[in-house]
PDB file of C-alpha atoms and ligand atoms in Angstrom:
ATOM      1  CA  UNK A 186       0.000   0.000   0.000  1.00 42.00           C
ATOM      2  CA  UNK A 187       1.242   3.475  -0.794  1.00 44.00           C
ATOM      3  CA  UNK A 188       0.836   6.179   1.895  1.00 46.00           C
ATOM      4  CA  UNK A 189      -2.255   7.567   0.205  1.00 50.00           C
ATOM      5  CA  UNK A 190      -3.791   4.108   0.467  1.00 51.00           C
ATOM      6  CA  UNK A 191      -3.797   3.410  -3.287  1.00 61.00           C
ATOM      7  CA  UNK A 192      -2.671   0.111  -4.748  1.00 64.00           C
ATOM      8  CA  UNK A 193       0.411   0.432  -6.958  1.00 70.00           C
ATOM      9  CA  UNK A 194      -0.279  -0.343 -10.616  1.00 76.00           C
ATOM     10  CA  UNK A 195       0.106  -4.083 -11.283  1.00 81.00           C
ATOM     11  CA  UNK A 196       3.192  -5.073 -13.257  1.00 79.00           C
ATOM     12  CA  UNK A 197       1.959  -8.543 -14.185  1.00 83.00           C
ATOM     13  CA  UNK A 198       1.030 -11.220 -14.868  1.00 92.00           C
ATOM     14  CA  UNK A 199       1.413 -10.219 -18.519  1.00 95.00           C
ATOM     15  CA  UNK A 200       4.578  -8.649 -19.936  1.00 95.00           C
ATOM     16  CA  UNK A 201       5.830  -7.409 -23.280  1.00 97.00           C
ATOM     17  CA  UNK A 202       7.591 -10.091 -25.359  1.00 97.00           C
ATOM     18  CA  UNK A 203      10.837  -8.908 -26.980  1.00 97.00           C
ATOM     19  CA  UNK A 204      10.996  -8.613 -30.754  1.00 98.00           C
ATOM     20  CA  UNK A 205      13.130 -11.315 -32.367  1.00 97.00           C
ATOM     21  CA  UNK A 206      14.738  -8.694 -34.650  1.00 98.00           C
ATOM     22  CA  UNK A 207      15.751  -5.030 -34.337  1.00 98.00           C
ATOM     23  CA  UNK A 208      12.981  -2.511 -35.088  1.00 98.00           C
ATOM     24  CA  UNK A 209      14.801  -1.351 -38.231  1.00 98.00           C
ATOM     25  CA  UNK A 210      15.097  -4.896 -39.592  1.00 98.00           C
ATOM     26  CA  UNK A 211      11.905  -4.734 -41.642  1.00 98.00           C
ATOM     27  CA  UNK A 212      12.939  -1.561 -43.502  1.00 98.00           C
ATOM     28  CA  UNK A 213      12.058  -0.326 -46.061  1.00 98.00           C
ATOM     29  CA  UNK A 214       8.678  -2.079 -45.913  1.00 98.00           C
ATOM     30  CA  UNK A 215       7.962  -1.232 -42.290  1.00 98.00           C
ATOM     31  CA  UNK A 216       9.947   1.646 -40.868  1.00 98.00           C
ATOM     32  CA  UNK A 217      11.860   1.485 -37.589  1.00 98.00           C
ATOM     33  CA  UNK A 218       9.909   4.261 -35.889  1.00 98.00           C
ATOM     34  CA  UNK A 219       6.593   2.568 -36.608  1.00 98.00           C
ATOM     35  CA  UNK A 220       7.929  -0.724 -35.247  1.00 98.00           C
ATOM     36  CA  UNK A 221       9.278   0.973 -32.110  1.00 98.00           C
ATOM     37  CA  UNK A 222       6.093   2.849 -31.302  1.00 98.00           C
ATOM     38  CA  UNK A 223       3.893  -0.088 -32.282  1.00 98.00           C
ATOM     39  CA  UNK A 224       5.770  -2.597 -30.126  1.00 98.00           C
ATOM     40  CA  UNK A 225       7.049  -0.485 -27.208  1.00 98.00           C
ATOM     41  CA  UNK A 226       4.022   1.782 -26.790  1.00 98.00           C
ATOM     42  CA  UNK A 227       0.893   0.315 -28.372  1.00 98.00           C
ATOM     43  CA  UNK A 228       1.502  -3.316 -27.463  1.00 98.00           C
ATOM     44  CA  UNK A 229       2.707  -2.309 -23.979  1.00 98.00           C
ATOM     45  CA  UNK A 230      -0.499  -0.325 -23.459  1.00 98.00           C
ATOM     46  CA  UNK A 231      -2.648  -3.396 -24.191  1.00 98.00           C
ATOM     47  CA  UNK A 232      -0.569  -5.321 -21.641  1.00 97.00           C
ATOM     48  CA  UNK A 233      -0.811  -2.584 -18.990  1.00 97.00           C
ATOM     49  CA  UNK A 234      -4.559  -2.356 -19.495  1.00 97.00           C
ATOM     50  CA  UNK A 235      -4.905  -6.152 -19.433  1.00 96.00           C
ATOM     51  CA  UNK A 236      -2.960  -6.335 -16.160  1.00 95.00           C
ATOM     52  CA  UNK A 237      -5.221  -3.626 -14.711  1.00 95.00           C
ATOM     53  CA  UNK A 238      -8.329  -5.451 -15.927  1.00 96.00           C
ATOM     54  CA  UNK A 239      -7.334  -8.840 -14.472  1.00 95.00           C
ATOM     55  CA  UNK A 240      -6.229  -7.139 -11.217  1.00 94.00           C
ATOM     56  CA  UNK A 241      -9.755  -5.805 -10.894  1.00 94.00           C
ATOM     57  CA  UNK A 242     -11.185  -9.294 -11.340  1.00 94.00           C
ATOM     58  CA  UNK A 243      -8.614 -11.536  -9.615  1.00 92.00           C
ATOM     59  CA  UNK A 244      -6.524  -9.148  -7.475  1.00 88.00           C
ATOM     60  CA  UNK A 245      -3.178  -7.494  -8.317  1.00 80.00           C
ATOM     61  CA  UNK A 246      -0.427  -9.621  -9.891  1.00 72.00           C
ATOM     62  CA  UNK A 247      -2.513 -12.795  -9.595  1.00 79.00           C
ATOM     63  CA  UNK A 248      -1.605 -15.886 -11.528  1.00 78.00           C
ATOM     64  CA  UNK A 249      -4.383 -16.160 -14.050  1.00 83.00           C
ATOM     65  CA  UNK A 250      -5.011 -18.213 -17.133  1.00 90.00           C
ATOM     66  CA  UNK A 251      -3.187 -17.320 -20.353  1.00 95.00           C
ATOM     67  CA  UNK A 252      -4.421 -14.425 -22.474  1.00 97.00           C
ATOM     68  CA  UNK A 253      -5.676 -16.968 -25.051  1.00 97.00           C
ATOM     69  CA  UNK A 254      -7.603 -18.809 -22.339  1.00 96.00           C
ATOM     70  CA  UNK A 255      -9.120 -15.532 -21.126  1.00 96.00           C
ATOM     71  CA  UNK A 256     -10.407 -14.943 -24.663  1.00 97.00           C
ATOM     72  CA  UNK A 257     -11.858 -18.452 -24.813  1.00 96.00           C
ATOM     73  CA  UNK A 258     -13.587 -18.051 -21.443  1.00 95.00           C
ATOM     74  CA  UNK A 259     -14.904 -14.506 -21.566  1.00 96.00           C
ATOM     75  CA  UNK A 260     -18.227 -15.602 -20.091  1.00 96.00           C
ATOM     76  CA  UNK A 261     -16.362 -16.261 -16.830  1.00 94.00           C
ATOM     77  CA  UNK A 262     -15.290 -12.593 -16.595  1.00 95.00           C
ATOM     78  CA  UNK A 263     -17.687 -10.288 -14.725  1.00 96.00           C
ATOM     79  CA  UNK A 264     -19.675  -8.200 -17.153  1.00 97.00           C
ATOM     80  CA  UNK A 265     -18.198  -4.861 -16.081  1.00 97.00           C
ATOM     81  CA  UNK A 266     -14.663  -6.116 -16.917  1.00 97.00           C
ATOM     82  CA  UNK A 267     -15.459  -8.247 -19.951  1.00 97.00           C
ATOM     83  CA  UNK A 268     -14.962  -5.603 -22.652  1.00 98.00           C
ATOM     84  CA  UNK A 269     -11.628  -4.517 -21.134  1.00 98.00           C
ATOM     85  CA  UNK A 270     -10.394  -8.125 -21.043  1.00 97.00           C
ATOM     86  CA  UNK A 271     -11.653  -8.847 -24.570  1.00 98.00           C
ATOM     87  CA  UNK A 272     -10.009  -5.742 -26.067  1.00 98.00           C
ATOM     88  CA  UNK A 273      -6.720  -5.923 -24.196  1.00 98.00           C
ATOM     89  CA  UNK A 274      -6.183  -9.692 -24.144  1.00 98.00           C
ATOM     90  CA  UNK A 275      -7.061  -9.557 -27.851  1.00 98.00           C
ATOM     91  CA  UNK A 276      -4.548  -6.752 -28.369  1.00 98.00           C
ATOM     92  CA  UNK A 277      -1.861  -8.652 -26.493  1.00 98.00           C
ATOM     93  CA  UNK A 278      -2.431 -11.959 -28.295  1.00 98.00           C
ATOM     94  CA  UNK A 279      -2.861 -10.457 -31.763  1.00 98.00           C
ATOM     95  CA  UNK A 280       0.356  -8.422 -31.493  1.00 98.00           C
ATOM     96  CA  UNK A 281       2.364 -11.239 -29.905  1.00 98.00           C
ATOM     97  CA  UNK A 282       1.544 -13.443 -32.897  1.00 98.00           C
ATOM     98  CA  UNK A 283       1.953 -10.593 -35.388  1.00 98.00           C
ATOM     99  CA  UNK A 284       5.609  -9.885 -34.493  1.00 98.00           C
ATOM    100  CA  UNK A 285       6.506 -13.519 -35.156  1.00 98.00           C
ATOM    101  CA  UNK A 286       4.751 -13.542 -38.517  1.00 98.00           C
ATOM    102  CA  UNK A 287       7.339 -11.104 -39.863  1.00 98.00           C
ATOM    103  CA  UNK A 288      11.082 -11.378 -40.305  1.00 98.00           C
ATOM    104  CA  UNK A 289      13.870  -9.560 -42.113  1.00 98.00           C
ATOM    105  CA  UNK A 290      14.430 -11.134 -45.516  1.00 96.00           C
ATOM    106  CA  UNK A 291      10.987 -12.720 -45.408  1.00 97.00           C
ATOM    107  CA  UNK A 292       8.358 -12.725 -48.096  1.00 97.00           C
ATOM    108  CA  UNK A 293       8.372 -14.533 -51.393  1.00 96.00           C
ATOM    109  CA  UNK A 294       6.014 -17.366 -52.206  1.00 96.00           C
ATOM    110  CA  UNK A 295       4.712 -19.572 -49.395  1.00 97.00           C
ATOM    111  CA  UNK A 296       6.418 -22.906 -48.871  1.00 95.00           C
ATOM    112  CA  UNK A 297       5.489 -26.241 -47.348  1.00 96.00           C
ATOM    113  CA  UNK A 298       2.034 -27.151 -46.079  1.00 97.00           C
ATOM    114  CA  UNK A 299       0.705 -23.589 -46.138  1.00 98.00           C
ATOM    115  CA  UNK A 300       1.476 -23.335 -49.864  1.00 98.00           C
ATOM    116  CA  UNK A 301      -0.652 -26.436 -50.521  1.00 97.00           C
ATOM    117  CA  UNK A 302      -3.423 -25.281 -48.161  1.00 97.00           C
ATOM    118  CA  UNK A 303      -3.617 -21.855 -49.846  1.00 98.00           C
ATOM    119  CA  UNK A 304      -3.698 -23.487 -53.274  1.00 97.00           C
ATOM    120  CA  UNK A 305      -6.442 -25.879 -52.180  1.00 97.00           C
ATOM    121  CA  UNK A 306      -8.613 -23.158 -50.643  1.00 97.00           C
ATOM    122  CA  UNK A 307      -8.007 -20.096 -52.802  1.00 97.00           C
ATOM    123  CA  UNK A 308      -6.781 -21.504 -56.128  1.00 97.00           C
ATOM    124  CA  UNK A 309      -3.350 -19.888 -56.130  1.00 96.00           C
ATOM    125  CA  UNK A 310      -1.188 -17.511 -54.099  1.00 98.00           C
ATOM    126  CA  UNK A 311      -2.071 -14.447 -56.191  1.00 98.00           C
ATOM    127  CA  UNK A 312      -5.791 -15.015 -55.635  1.00 98.00           C
ATOM    128  CA  UNK A 313      -5.196 -15.474 -51.922  1.00 98.00           C
ATOM    129  CA  UNK A 314      -3.123 -12.279 -51.723  1.00 98.00           C
ATOM    130  CA  UNK A 315      -5.839 -10.326 -53.529  1.00 98.00           C
ATOM    131  CA  UNK A 316      -8.539 -11.678 -51.189  1.00 98.00           C
ATOM    132  CA  UNK A 317      -6.403 -10.941 -48.106  1.00 98.00           C
ATOM    133  CA  UNK A 318      -5.628  -7.387 -49.238  1.00 98.00           C
ATOM    134  CA  UNK A 319      -9.280  -6.810 -50.120  1.00 98.00           C
ATOM    135  CA  UNK A 320     -10.413  -7.971 -46.669  1.00 98.00           C
ATOM    136  CA  UNK A 321      -7.846  -5.685 -45.038  1.00 98.00           C
ATOM    137  CA  UNK A 322      -8.829  -2.745 -47.186  1.00 97.00           C
ATOM    138  CA  UNK A 323     -12.549  -3.175 -46.545  1.00 97.00           C
ATOM    139  CA  UNK A 324     -12.208  -3.397 -42.769  1.00 95.00           C
ATOM    140  CA  UNK A 325     -13.785  -0.067 -41.830  1.00 94.00           C
ATOM    141  CA  UNK A 326     -11.785   1.719 -39.144  1.00 95.00           C
ATOM    142  CA  UNK A 327      -9.418  -0.305 -36.980  1.00 97.00           C
ATOM    143  CA  UNK A 328      -8.961  -4.055 -37.006  1.00 98.00           C
ATOM    144  CA  UNK A 329      -7.183  -7.067 -38.400  1.00 98.00           C
ATOM    145  CA  UNK A 330      -7.294  -9.432 -41.330  1.00 98.00           C
ATOM    146  CA  UNK A 331      -6.655 -13.044 -40.314  1.00 98.00           C
ATOM    147  CA  UNK A 332      -6.236 -16.332 -42.094  1.00 98.00           C
ATOM    148  CA  UNK A 333      -7.141 -18.918 -39.481  1.00 98.00           C
ATOM    149  CA  UNK A 334      -7.881 -22.602 -39.122  1.00 97.00           C
ATOM    150  CA  UNK A 335     -11.391 -23.398 -37.937  1.00 96.00           C
ATOM    151  CA  UNK A 336     -12.507 -27.010 -37.664  1.00 93.00           C
ATOM    152  CA  UNK A 337      -9.592 -28.057 -39.839  1.00 92.00           C
ATOM    153  CA  UNK A 338     -10.354 -25.573 -42.636  1.00 95.00           C
ATOM    154  CA  UNK A 339      -8.689 -22.334 -43.661  1.00 97.00           C
ATOM    155  CA  UNK A 340     -10.835 -19.254 -43.277  1.00 97.00           C
ATOM    156  CA  UNK A 341     -10.083 -15.666 -44.269  1.00 98.00           C
ATOM    157  CA  UNK A 342     -11.910 -12.814 -42.523  1.00 98.00           C
ATOM    158  CA  UNK A 343     -11.399  -9.368 -41.099  1.00 98.00           C
ATOM    159  CA  UNK A 344     -12.088  -8.505 -37.464  1.00 98.00           C
ATOM    160  CA  UNK A 345     -12.908  -5.192 -35.785  1.00 98.00           C
ATOM    161  CA  UNK A 346     -10.699  -3.616 -33.100  1.00 98.00           C
ATOM    162  CA  UNK A 347      -8.680  -6.352 -31.315  1.00 98.00           C
ATOM    163  CA  UNK A 348     -11.061  -9.205 -32.019  1.00 98.00           C
ATOM    164  CA  UNK A 349      -9.381 -12.409 -33.145  1.00 98.00           C
ATOM    165  CA  UNK A 350     -10.333 -15.808 -34.610  1.00 98.00           C
ATOM    166  CA  UNK A 351      -9.595 -17.228 -31.131  1.00 98.00           C
ATOM    167  CA  UNK A 352     -12.936 -15.778 -29.979  1.00 97.00           C
ATOM    168  CA  UNK A 353     -14.619 -18.076 -32.515  1.00 95.00           C
ATOM    169  CA  UNK A 354     -12.595 -21.199 -31.704  1.00 95.00           C
ATOM    170  CA  UNK A 355     -10.110 -20.613 -34.516  1.00 97.00           C
ATOM    171  CA  UNK A 356      -6.320 -20.711 -34.557  1.00 98.00           C
ATOM    172  CA  UNK A 357      -4.781 -17.594 -36.132  1.00 98.00           C
ATOM    173  CA  UNK A 358      -2.300 -18.551 -38.855  1.00 98.00           C
ATOM    174  CA  UNK A 359      -1.439 -15.376 -40.775  1.00 98.00           C
ATOM    175  CA  UNK A 360      -2.672 -11.900 -39.961  1.00 98.00           C
ATOM    176  CA  UNK A 361      -2.021  -8.277 -40.635  1.00 98.00           C
ATOM    177  CA  UNK A 362      -2.754  -5.311 -38.399  1.00 98.00           C
ATOM    178  CA  UNK A 363      -4.758  -2.669 -40.275  1.00 98.00           C
ATOM    179  CA  UNK A 364      -4.985  -0.155 -37.441  1.00 98.00           C
ATOM    180  CA  UNK A 365      -3.549   3.159 -38.629  1.00 97.00           C
ATOM    181  CA  UNK A 366      -0.851   2.883 -35.927  1.00 98.00           C
ATOM    182  CA  UNK A 367       0.611  -0.025 -37.956  1.00 98.00           C
ATOM    183  CA  UNK A 368       1.301   2.011 -41.088  1.00 98.00           C
ATOM    184  CA  UNK A 369       0.394   5.697 -40.890  1.00 98.00           C
ATOM    185  CA  UNK A 370       3.894   7.178 -40.397  1.00 98.00           C
ATOM    186  CA  UNK A 371       5.160   5.674 -43.646  1.00 98.00           C
ATOM    187  CA  UNK A 372       2.026   5.063 -45.715  1.00 98.00           C
ATOM    188  CA  UNK A 373      -0.331   7.756 -44.344  1.00 97.00           C
ATOM    189  CA  UNK A 374      -3.821   7.075 -45.736  1.00 96.00           C
ATOM    190  CA  UNK A 375      -2.568   4.512 -48.289  1.00 97.00           C
ATOM    191  CA  UNK A 376      -3.550   1.298 -46.504  1.00 97.00           C
ATOM    192  CA  UNK A 377      -3.557  -0.563 -49.835  1.00 98.00           C
ATOM    193  CA  UNK A 378       0.167   0.210 -50.343  1.00 98.00           C
ATOM    194  CA  UNK A 379       0.955  -1.036 -46.845  1.00 98.00           C
ATOM    195  CA  UNK A 380      -0.984  -4.258 -47.414  1.00 98.00           C
ATOM    196  CA  UNK A 381       0.977  -4.890 -50.632  1.00 98.00           C
ATOM    197  CA  UNK A 382       4.370  -4.067 -49.124  1.00 98.00           C
ATOM    198  CA  UNK A 383       3.737  -6.260 -46.080  1.00 98.00           C
ATOM    199  CA  UNK A 384       4.072  -9.474 -48.131  1.00 98.00           C
ATOM    200  CA  UNK A 385       7.814  -8.704 -48.336  1.00 98.00           C
ATOM    201  CA  UNK A 386       8.293  -9.406 -44.628  1.00 98.00           C
ATOM    202  CA  UNK A 387       6.066 -12.451 -44.087  1.00 98.00           C
ATOM    203  CA  UNK A 388       7.755 -15.253 -42.168  1.00 98.00           C
ATOM    204  CA  UNK A 389       6.353 -18.325 -43.937  1.00 98.00           C
ATOM    205  CA  UNK A 390       8.168 -20.731 -41.592  1.00 98.00           C
ATOM    206  CA  UNK A 391       6.178 -19.340 -38.684  1.00 98.00           C
ATOM    207  CA  UNK A 392       2.968 -19.448 -40.733  1.00 98.00           C
ATOM    208  CA  UNK A 393       3.655 -23.161 -41.269  1.00 98.00           C
ATOM    209  CA  UNK A 394       4.232 -23.629 -37.527  1.00 97.00           C
ATOM    210  CA  UNK A 395       0.898 -22.013 -36.786  1.00 98.00           C
ATOM    211  CA  UNK A 396      -0.881 -24.052 -39.448  1.00 97.00           C
ATOM    212  CA  UNK A 397       0.381 -27.194 -37.688  1.00 96.00           C
ATOM    213  CA  UNK A 398      -1.032 -25.900 -34.378  1.00 94.00           C
ATOM    214  CA  UNK A 399      -4.431 -25.386 -35.982  1.00 91.00           C
ATOM    215  CA  UNK A 400      -4.763 -28.785 -37.576  1.00 88.00           C
TER     216      UNK A 400
HETATM  217 FE1  FE2 B 997      -1.322  -2.786 -33.704  1.00 64.82          FE
END
């Protein structure tokens, strides 16, 4: 307890995962400043708010279920905290996955099982890219476009705010953040240019890992 009888802000149980590459590593497609602010500030804010939200429900710095499990069990969260947990656990999980889906020197055509799965579901990679970019472009306001596995099948959809396929029992496989904070410094209002450039940093090995998790 602090002298004025207020609880200090909780510092856990959730914490910011480090990037596996320097923030400038995805240049020129994603600029270093965007990566820094996106990871260090935006992602951290979801974590801080998630820690505050779970402290309200379970007490400060409690050991609670994983952020994914919170999203799968939202009905267990009291109604007055549910939106905060949904938005901030979603923000934490979506971004944690997102950083791993990119790497310096990434991009190119998909390889391995995901290449076959994309071909089987969408016809070919170009058709899939067009559908993915279209979904990202049409998401009004802030949100995500996710390729996920649901009941063994690939599904492509966009989601508002920090919603995620996890809320619908899916496993996110490949997703792009279409909040303006993900691209505005470099691409301003040109979300379509960002969506196109982003293919140059996709980490297909990690997409294959996630596909395996979903099947
Ligand atoms: Fe973001």
